[in-house]
Tab-separated table of C-alpha atoms and ligand atoms in Angstrom:
chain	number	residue	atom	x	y	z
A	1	UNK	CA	66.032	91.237	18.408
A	2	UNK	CA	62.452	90.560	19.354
A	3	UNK	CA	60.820	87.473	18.776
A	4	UNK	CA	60.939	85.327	15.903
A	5	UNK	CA	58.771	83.811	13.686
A	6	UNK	CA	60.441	81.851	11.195
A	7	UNK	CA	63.395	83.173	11.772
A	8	UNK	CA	61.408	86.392	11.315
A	9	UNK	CA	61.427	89.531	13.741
A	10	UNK	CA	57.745	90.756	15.091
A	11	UNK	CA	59.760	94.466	14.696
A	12	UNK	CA	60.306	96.416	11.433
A	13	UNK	CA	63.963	96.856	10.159
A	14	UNK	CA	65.147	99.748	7.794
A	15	UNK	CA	68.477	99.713	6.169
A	16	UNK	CA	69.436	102.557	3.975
A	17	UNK	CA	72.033	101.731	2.101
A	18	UNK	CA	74.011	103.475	-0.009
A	19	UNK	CA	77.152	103.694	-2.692
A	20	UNK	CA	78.808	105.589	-5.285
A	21	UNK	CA	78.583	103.165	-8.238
A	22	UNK	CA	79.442	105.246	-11.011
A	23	UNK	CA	78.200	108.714	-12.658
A	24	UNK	CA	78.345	110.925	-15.351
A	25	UNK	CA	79.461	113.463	-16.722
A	26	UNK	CA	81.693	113.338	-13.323
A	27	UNK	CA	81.190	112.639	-9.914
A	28	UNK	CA	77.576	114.416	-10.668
A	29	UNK	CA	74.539	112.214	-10.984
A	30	UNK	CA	73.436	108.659	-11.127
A	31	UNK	CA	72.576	107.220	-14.450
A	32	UNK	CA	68.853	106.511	-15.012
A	33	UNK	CA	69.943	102.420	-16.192
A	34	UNK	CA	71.593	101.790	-12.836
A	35	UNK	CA	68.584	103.475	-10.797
A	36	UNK	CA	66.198	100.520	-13.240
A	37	UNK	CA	68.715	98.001	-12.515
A	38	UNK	CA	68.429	98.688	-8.501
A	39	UNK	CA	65.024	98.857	-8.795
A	40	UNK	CA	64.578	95.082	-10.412
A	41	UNK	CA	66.723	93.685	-8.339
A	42	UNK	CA	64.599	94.958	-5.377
A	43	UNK	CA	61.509	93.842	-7.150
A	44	UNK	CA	63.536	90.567	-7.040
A	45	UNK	CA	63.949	90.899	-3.606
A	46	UNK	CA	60.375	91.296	-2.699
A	47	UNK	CA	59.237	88.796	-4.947
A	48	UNK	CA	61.121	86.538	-3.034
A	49	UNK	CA	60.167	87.616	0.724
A	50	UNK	CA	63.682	88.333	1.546
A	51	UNK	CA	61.917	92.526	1.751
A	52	UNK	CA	59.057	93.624	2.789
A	53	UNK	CA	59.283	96.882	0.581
A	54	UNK	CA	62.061	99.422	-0.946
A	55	UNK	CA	62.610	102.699	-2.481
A	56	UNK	CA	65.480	103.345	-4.731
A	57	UNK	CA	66.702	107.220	-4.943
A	58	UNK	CA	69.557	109.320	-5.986
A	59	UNK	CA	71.283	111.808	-4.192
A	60	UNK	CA	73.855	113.408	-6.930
A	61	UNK	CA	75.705	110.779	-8.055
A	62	UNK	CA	74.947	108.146	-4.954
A	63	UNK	CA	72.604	105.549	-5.108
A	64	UNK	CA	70.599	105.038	-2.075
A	65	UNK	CA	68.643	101.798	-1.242
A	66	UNK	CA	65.915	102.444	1.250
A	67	UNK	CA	64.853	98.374	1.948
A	68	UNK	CA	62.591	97.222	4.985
A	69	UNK	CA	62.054	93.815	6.415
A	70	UNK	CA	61.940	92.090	9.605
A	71	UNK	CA	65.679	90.616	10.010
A	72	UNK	CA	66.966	92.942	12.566
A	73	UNK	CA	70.047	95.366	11.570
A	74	UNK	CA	73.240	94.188	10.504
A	75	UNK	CA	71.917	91.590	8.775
A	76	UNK	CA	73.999	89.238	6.144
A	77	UNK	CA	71.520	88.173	3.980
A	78	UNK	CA	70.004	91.885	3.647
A	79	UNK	CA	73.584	93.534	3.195
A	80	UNK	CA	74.477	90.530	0.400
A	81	UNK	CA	71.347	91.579	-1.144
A	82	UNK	CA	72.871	95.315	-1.011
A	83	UNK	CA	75.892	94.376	-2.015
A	84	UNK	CA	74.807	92.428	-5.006
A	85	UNK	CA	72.680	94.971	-5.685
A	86	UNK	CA	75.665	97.961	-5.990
A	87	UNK	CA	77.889	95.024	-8.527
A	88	UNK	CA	75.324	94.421	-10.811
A	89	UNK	CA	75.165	98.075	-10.756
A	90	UNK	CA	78.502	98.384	-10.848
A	91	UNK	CA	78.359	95.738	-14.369
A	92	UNK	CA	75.874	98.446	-15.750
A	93	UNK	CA	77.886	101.929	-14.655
A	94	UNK	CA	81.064	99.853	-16.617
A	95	UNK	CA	79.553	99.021	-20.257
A	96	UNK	CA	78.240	102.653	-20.345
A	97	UNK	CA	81.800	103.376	-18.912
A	98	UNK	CA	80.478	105.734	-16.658
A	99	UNK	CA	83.100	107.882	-14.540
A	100	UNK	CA	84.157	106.580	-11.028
A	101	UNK	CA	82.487	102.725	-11.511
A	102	UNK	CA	82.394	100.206	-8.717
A	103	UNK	CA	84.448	103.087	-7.161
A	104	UNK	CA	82.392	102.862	-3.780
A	105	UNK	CA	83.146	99.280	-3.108
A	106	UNK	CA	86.685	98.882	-1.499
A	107	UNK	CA	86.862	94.862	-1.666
A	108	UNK	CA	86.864	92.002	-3.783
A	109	UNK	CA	84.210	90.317	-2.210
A	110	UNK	CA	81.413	90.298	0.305
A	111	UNK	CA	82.243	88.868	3.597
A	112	UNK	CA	79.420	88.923	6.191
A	113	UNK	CA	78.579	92.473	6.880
A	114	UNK	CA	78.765	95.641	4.354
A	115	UNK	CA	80.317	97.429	6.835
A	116	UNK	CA	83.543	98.382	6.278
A	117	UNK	CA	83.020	97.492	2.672
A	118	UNK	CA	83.023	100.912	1.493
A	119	UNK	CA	79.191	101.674	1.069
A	120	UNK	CA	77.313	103.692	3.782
A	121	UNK	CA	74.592	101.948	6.297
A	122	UNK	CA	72.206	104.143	8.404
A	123	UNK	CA	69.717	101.009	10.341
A	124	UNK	CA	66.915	101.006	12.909
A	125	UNK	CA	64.991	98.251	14.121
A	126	UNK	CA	61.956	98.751	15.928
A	127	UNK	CA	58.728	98.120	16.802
A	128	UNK	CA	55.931	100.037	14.480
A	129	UNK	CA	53.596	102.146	15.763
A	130	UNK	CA	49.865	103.144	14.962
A	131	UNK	CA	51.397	105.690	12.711
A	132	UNK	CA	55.331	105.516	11.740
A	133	UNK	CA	56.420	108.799	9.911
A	134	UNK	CA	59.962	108.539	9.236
A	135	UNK	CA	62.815	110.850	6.919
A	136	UNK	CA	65.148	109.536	5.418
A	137	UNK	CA	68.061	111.887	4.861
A	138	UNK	CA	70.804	111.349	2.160
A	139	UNK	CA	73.655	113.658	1.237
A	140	UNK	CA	76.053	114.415	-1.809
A	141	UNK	CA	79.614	115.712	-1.521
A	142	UNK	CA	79.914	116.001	2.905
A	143	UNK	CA	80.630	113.770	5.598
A	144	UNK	CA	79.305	111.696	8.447
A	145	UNK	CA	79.697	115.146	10.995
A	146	UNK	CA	77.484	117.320	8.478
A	147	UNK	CA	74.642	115.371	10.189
A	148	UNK	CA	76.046	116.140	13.973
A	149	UNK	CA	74.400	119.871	13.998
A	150	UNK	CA	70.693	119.524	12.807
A	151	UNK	CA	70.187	116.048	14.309
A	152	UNK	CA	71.425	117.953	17.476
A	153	UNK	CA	68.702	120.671	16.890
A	154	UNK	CA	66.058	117.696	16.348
A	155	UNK	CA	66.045	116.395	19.549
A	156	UNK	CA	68.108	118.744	22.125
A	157	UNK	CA	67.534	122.153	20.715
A	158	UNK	CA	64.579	123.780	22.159
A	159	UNK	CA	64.996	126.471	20.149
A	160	UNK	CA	64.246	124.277	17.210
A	161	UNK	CA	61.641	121.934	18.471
A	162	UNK	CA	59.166	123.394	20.163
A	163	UNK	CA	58.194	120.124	21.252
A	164	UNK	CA	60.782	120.016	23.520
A	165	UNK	CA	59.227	122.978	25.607
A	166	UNK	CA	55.329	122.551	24.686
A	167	UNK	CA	54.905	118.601	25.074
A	168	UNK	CA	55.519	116.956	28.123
A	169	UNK	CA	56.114	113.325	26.721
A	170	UNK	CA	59.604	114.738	25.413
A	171	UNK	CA	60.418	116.537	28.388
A	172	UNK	CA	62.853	113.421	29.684
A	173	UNK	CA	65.102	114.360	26.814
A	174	UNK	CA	67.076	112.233	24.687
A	175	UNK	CA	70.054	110.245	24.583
A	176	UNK	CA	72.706	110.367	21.957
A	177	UNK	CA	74.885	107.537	21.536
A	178	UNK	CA	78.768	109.580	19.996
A	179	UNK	CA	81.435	107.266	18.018
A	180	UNK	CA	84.993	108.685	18.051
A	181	UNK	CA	85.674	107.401	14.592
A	182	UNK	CA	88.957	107.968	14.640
A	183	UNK	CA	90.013	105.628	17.459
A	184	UNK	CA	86.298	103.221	17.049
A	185	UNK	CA	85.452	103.867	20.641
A	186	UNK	CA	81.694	105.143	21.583
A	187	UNK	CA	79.895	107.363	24.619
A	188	UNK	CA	76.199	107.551	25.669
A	189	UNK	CA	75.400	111.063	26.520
A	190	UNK	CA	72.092	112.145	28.314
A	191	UNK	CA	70.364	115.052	27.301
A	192	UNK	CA	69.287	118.473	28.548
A	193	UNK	CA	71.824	117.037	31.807
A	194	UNK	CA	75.060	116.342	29.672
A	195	UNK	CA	74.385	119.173	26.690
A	196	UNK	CA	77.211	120.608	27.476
A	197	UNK	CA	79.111	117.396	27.001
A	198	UNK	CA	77.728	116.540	24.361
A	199	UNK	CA	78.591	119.804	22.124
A	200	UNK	CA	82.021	119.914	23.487
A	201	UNK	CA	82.337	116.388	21.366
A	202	UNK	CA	80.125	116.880	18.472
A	203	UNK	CA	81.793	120.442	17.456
A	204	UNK	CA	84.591	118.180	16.424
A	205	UNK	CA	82.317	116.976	13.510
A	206	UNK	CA	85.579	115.381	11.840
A	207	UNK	CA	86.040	113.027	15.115
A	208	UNK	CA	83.231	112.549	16.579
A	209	UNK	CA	80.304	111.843	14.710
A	210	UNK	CA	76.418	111.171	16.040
A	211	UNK	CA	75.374	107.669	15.460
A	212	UNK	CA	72.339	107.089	17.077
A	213	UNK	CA	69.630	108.893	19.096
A	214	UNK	CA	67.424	106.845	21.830
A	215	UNK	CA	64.629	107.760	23.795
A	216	UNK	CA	65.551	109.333	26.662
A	217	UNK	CA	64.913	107.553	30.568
A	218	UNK	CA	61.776	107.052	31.245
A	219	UNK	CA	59.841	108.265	27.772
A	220	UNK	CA	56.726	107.437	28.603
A	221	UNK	CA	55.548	106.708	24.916
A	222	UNK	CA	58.459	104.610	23.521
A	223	UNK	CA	60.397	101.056	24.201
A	224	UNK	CA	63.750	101.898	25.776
A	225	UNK	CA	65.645	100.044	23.721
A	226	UNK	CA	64.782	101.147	20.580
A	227	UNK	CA	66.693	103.811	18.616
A	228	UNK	CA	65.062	106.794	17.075
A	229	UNK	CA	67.509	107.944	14.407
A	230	UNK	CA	70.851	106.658	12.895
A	231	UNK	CA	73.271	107.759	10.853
A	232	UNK	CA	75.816	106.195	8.557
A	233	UNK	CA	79.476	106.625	10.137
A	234	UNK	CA	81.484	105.105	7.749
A	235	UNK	CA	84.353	106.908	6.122
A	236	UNK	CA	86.032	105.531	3.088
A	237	UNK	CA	89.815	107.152	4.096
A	238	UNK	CA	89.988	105.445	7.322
A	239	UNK	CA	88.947	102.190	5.737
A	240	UNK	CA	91.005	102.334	2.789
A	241	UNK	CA	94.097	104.513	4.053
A	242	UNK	CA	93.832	107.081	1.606
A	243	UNK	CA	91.442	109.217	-0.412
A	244	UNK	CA	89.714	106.827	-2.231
A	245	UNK	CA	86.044	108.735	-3.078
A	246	UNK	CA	83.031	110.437	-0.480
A	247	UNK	CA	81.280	109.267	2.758
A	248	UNK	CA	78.180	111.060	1.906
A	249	UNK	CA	76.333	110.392	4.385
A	250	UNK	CA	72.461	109.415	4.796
A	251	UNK	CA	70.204	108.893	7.978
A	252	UNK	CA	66.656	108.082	9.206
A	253	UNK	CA	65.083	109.884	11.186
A	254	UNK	CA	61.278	109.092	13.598
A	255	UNK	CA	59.182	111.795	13.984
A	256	UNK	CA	56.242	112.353	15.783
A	257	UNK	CA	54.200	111.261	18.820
A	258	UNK	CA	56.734	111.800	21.721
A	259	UNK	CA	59.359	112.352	19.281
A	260	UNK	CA	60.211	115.689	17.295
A	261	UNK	CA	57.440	116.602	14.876
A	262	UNK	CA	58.171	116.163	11.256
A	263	UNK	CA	58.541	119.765	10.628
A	264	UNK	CA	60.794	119.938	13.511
A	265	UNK	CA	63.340	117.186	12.182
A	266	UNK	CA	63.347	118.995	8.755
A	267	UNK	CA	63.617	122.789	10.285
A	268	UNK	CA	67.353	122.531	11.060
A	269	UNK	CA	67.877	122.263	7.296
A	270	UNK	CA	66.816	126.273	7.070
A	271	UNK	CA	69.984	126.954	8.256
A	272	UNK	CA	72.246	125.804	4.948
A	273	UNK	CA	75.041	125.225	7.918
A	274	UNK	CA	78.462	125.070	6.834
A	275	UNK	CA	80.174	121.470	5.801
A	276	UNK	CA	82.981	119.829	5.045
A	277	UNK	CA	83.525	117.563	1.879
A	278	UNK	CA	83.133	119.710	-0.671
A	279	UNK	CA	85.585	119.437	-4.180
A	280	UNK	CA	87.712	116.742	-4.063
A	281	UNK	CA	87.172	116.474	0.112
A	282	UNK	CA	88.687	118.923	0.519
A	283	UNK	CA	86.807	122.128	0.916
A	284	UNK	CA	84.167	123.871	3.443
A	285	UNK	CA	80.558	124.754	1.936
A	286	UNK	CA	77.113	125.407	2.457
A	287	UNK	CA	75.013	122.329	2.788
A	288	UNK	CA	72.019	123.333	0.210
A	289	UNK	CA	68.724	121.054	0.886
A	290	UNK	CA	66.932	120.381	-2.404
A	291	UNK	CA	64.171	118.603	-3.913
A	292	UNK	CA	65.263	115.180	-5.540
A	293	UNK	CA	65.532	116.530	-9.310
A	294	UNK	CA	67.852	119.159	-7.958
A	295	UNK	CA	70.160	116.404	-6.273
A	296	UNK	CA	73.045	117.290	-8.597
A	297	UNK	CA	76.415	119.283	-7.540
A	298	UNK	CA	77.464	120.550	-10.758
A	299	UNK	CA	78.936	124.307	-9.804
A	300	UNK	CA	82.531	123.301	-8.572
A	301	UNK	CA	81.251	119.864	-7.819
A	302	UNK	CA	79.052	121.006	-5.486
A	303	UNK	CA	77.327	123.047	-3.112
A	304	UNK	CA	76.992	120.065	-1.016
A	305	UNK	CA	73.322	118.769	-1.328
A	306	UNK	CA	70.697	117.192	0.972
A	307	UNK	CA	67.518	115.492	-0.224
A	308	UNK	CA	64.930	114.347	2.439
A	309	UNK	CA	62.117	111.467	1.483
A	310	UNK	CA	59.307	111.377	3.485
A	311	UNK	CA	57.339	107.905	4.682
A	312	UNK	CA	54.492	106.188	6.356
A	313	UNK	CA	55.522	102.627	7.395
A	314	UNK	CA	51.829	100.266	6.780
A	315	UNK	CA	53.005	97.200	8.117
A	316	UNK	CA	56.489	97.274	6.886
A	317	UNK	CA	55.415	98.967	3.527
A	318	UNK	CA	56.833	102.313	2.693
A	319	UNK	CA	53.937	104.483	1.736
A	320	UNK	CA	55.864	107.615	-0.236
A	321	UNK	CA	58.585	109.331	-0.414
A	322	UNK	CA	57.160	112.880	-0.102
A	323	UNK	CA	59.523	115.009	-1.790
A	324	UNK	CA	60.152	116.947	1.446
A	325	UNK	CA	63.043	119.907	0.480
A	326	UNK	CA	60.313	120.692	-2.247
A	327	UNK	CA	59.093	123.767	-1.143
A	328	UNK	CA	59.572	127.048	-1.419
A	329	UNK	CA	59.828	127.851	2.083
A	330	UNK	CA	63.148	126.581	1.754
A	331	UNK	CA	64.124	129.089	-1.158
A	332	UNK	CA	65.608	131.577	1.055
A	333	UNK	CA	67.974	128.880	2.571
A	334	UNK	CA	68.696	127.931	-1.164
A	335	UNK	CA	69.444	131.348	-2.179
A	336	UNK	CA	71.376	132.287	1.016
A	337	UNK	CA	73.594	128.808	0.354
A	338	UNK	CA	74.019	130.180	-3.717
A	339	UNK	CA	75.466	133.261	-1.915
A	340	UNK	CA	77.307	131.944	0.921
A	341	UNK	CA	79.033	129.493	-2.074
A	342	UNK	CA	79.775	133.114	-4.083
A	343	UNK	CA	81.516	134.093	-0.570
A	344	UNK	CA	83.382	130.615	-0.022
A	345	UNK	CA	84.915	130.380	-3.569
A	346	UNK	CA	86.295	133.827	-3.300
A	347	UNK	CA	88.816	132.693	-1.230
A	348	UNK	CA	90.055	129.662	-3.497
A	349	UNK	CA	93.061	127.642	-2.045
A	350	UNK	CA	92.700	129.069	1.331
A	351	UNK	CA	91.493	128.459	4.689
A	352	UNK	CA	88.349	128.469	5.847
A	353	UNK	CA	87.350	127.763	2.495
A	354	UNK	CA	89.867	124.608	2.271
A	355	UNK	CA	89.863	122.285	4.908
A	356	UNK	CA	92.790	122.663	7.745
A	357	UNK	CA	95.670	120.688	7.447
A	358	UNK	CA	95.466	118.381	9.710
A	359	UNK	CA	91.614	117.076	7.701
A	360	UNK	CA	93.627	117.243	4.800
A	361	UNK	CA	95.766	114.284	5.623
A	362	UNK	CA	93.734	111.799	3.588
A	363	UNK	CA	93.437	113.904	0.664
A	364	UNK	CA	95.836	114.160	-2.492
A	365	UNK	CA	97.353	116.842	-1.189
A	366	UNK	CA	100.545	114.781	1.137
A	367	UNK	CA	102.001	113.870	-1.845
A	368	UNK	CA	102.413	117.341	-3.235
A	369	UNK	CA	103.698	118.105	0.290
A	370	UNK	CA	105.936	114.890	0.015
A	371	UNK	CA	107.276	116.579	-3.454
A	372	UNK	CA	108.932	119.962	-1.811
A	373	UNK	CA	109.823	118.175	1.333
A	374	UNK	CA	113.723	117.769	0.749
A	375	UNK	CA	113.657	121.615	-0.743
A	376	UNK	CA	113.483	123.120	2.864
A	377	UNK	CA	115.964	124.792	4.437
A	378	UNK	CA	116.896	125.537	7.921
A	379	UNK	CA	115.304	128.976	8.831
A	380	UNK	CA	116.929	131.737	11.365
B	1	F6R	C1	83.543	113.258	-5.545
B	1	F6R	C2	83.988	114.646	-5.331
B	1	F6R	C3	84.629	115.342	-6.460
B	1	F6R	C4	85.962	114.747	-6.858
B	1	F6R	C5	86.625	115.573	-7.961
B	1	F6R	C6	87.923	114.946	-8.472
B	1	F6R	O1	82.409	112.951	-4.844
B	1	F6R	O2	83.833	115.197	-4.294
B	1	F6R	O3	84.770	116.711	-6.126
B	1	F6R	O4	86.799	114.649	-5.753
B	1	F6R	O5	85.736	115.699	-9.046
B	1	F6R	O6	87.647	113.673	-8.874
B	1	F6R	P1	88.722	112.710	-9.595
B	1	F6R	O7	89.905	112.632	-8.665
B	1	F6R	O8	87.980	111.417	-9.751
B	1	F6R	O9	89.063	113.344	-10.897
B	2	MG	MG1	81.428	109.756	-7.660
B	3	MG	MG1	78.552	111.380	-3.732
């Protein structure tokens, strides 16, 4: 943390913070009284100097908090505030009896850090610059991995940002901190030297899951020490034990000035690449990127979505979000996604289209196993 003032950091904090409350008619989209009801109680928030600014979305039916301030990540008085935030949401989502409430939040009570908890954090601290574009990313109806291929292409993949060939303050590369989170055990790899490395992990999106992205040695624009992108790792089966709802996951994202340009941390998103998560988590799909009204997996609960809201930071202050999946460049991916879901469906029950067995373990599907278990019989 850098210096305090007041218990205050000189550098800029962003937690996104996010939760499935509640929906309706299913697990679809987030009622417009629990999006108000977020929305005063970050009012509250700011009112009171515990923020310096926020930005409540939707992302199908998960409700994102977008809050900076100058506490420094992990924060308890910041992730109470969250909390709070998601059970007086939660108090709403109940009287209108809305399907799935509270369903995101996996304890009783809050205890220190909202990790763990059941809701999804994606946090960077650092200090702001002259100008501080940032994304943030949020996802319906996937998983931590989906983020593991285009926030590979953002800031290792030449053939995605050009930047990476054309501008010599990103020539040192970056580095990408991995979490194995089966076995909560981390690596740092160094990129272009350990590419190779790095995609022999990341392939495995179910495992091993990007988490953070720094600067890479020497970057001769940027402190060291602070990250450039972060993702939310947290899934809700390994917490709870057994399928209990969706990680969708969200992450921010730098751009600019020594880092990838803004259109190159959106580009990846042309591709509609293939994700896990889909219908009941259970099923592979085409990750569709959409404007925010079009955040809403209705055909067979999905395709999976991504929305992407674009900011300025002035002094802490979130000037946007710029609608950034609304355009109709991205119709072709949109269309090609519509098809490839056409293609997926086709084959129902079966592999590729469900997930392998061994992703299937925290799904509902061991206890219809468990059910024909004792009705084997020895084969020749
Ligand atoms: C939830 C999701 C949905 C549900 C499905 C069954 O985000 O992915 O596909 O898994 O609608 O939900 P339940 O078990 O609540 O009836
Ligand atoms: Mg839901
Ligand atoms: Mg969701």
């Amino acid at each position: 943390m850098a210096t305090r003032r007041n218990g205050e950091s000189s550098k800029i904090t962003v937690s996104l913070i996010k939760a499935d409350v509640g929906s309706y008619p299913g697990h679809t989209v987030v009622h417009p009284d629990l999006l108000e009801t977020a929305k005063r109680e970050m009012a509250k928030a700011k009112q009171q100097k515990t923020l310096l600014d926020a930005c409540v979305l939707n992302c199908g039916d998960d409700l994102e908090l977008i809050m900076t301030h100058r506490k420094g990540t992990d924060n308890r008085t910041i992730h109470q505030l969250a909390w709070n935030t998601f059970e007086t949401c939660t108090e709403v989502a109940k009287k209108l009896k809305l399907y799935g409430a509270g369903q995101d939040l996996l304890v009783d009570a809050f205890s220190g850090n909202i990790r763990g908890m059941g809701p999804g954090v994606a946090e960077l601290e650092f200090t702001e610059r002259k100008g501080e574009p940032l994304v943030a990313f949020m996802m319906d109806k996937t998983e931590p991995g989906a983020f593991n291929l285009p926030v590979y292409k953002m800031f290792a993949d030449p053939f995605n940002t050009a930047g990476l060939i054309i501008d010599p303050t990103l020539h040192g590369g970056f580095d990408f901190e991995v979490w194995d989170i089966i076995e909560s055990r981390k690596v740092l790899l160094h990129t272009p030297a350990e590419l190779y490395d790095l995609l022999a992990l990341i392939g495995t999106k179910s495992r091993y899951v990007i988490k953070r992205v720094w600067p890479g040695k020497g970057h001769p624009k940027l402190p060291l020490d602070e990250p450039v992108a972060a993702v939310s790792t947290e899934k809700l089966s390994l917490i709870a034990g057994e399928y209990v709802g969706k990680d969708d996951p969200v992450a921010l994202v730098r751009s600019q000035s020594g880092l990838p340009a803004l259109g190159e941390v959106i580009e990846p998103f042309a591709h509609g690449h293939l994700v896990s998560g889909w219908m009941r988590g259970s099923h592979n799909g085409p990750l569709m990127p959409v404007g925010f009204k079009d955040a809403r997996c209705t055909r067979f609960d999905g395709p999976p979505r991504v929305i992407a809201a674009g900011f300025v930071l002035t002094n802490g202050a979130l000037t946007g979000p710029v609608d950034l999946f609304d355009d109709p460049a991205f119709n072709p991916t949109r269309q090609r996604a519509a098809e490839i879901t056409d293609y997926m469906r086709r084959h129902g029950p079966f592999e590729p289209h469900r997930l392998p067995a061994e992703d299937m373990e925290y799904t509902t599907l061991p206890k219809v196993m468990a059910k024909l278990k004792d009705r084997f019989q020895k084969a020749e």
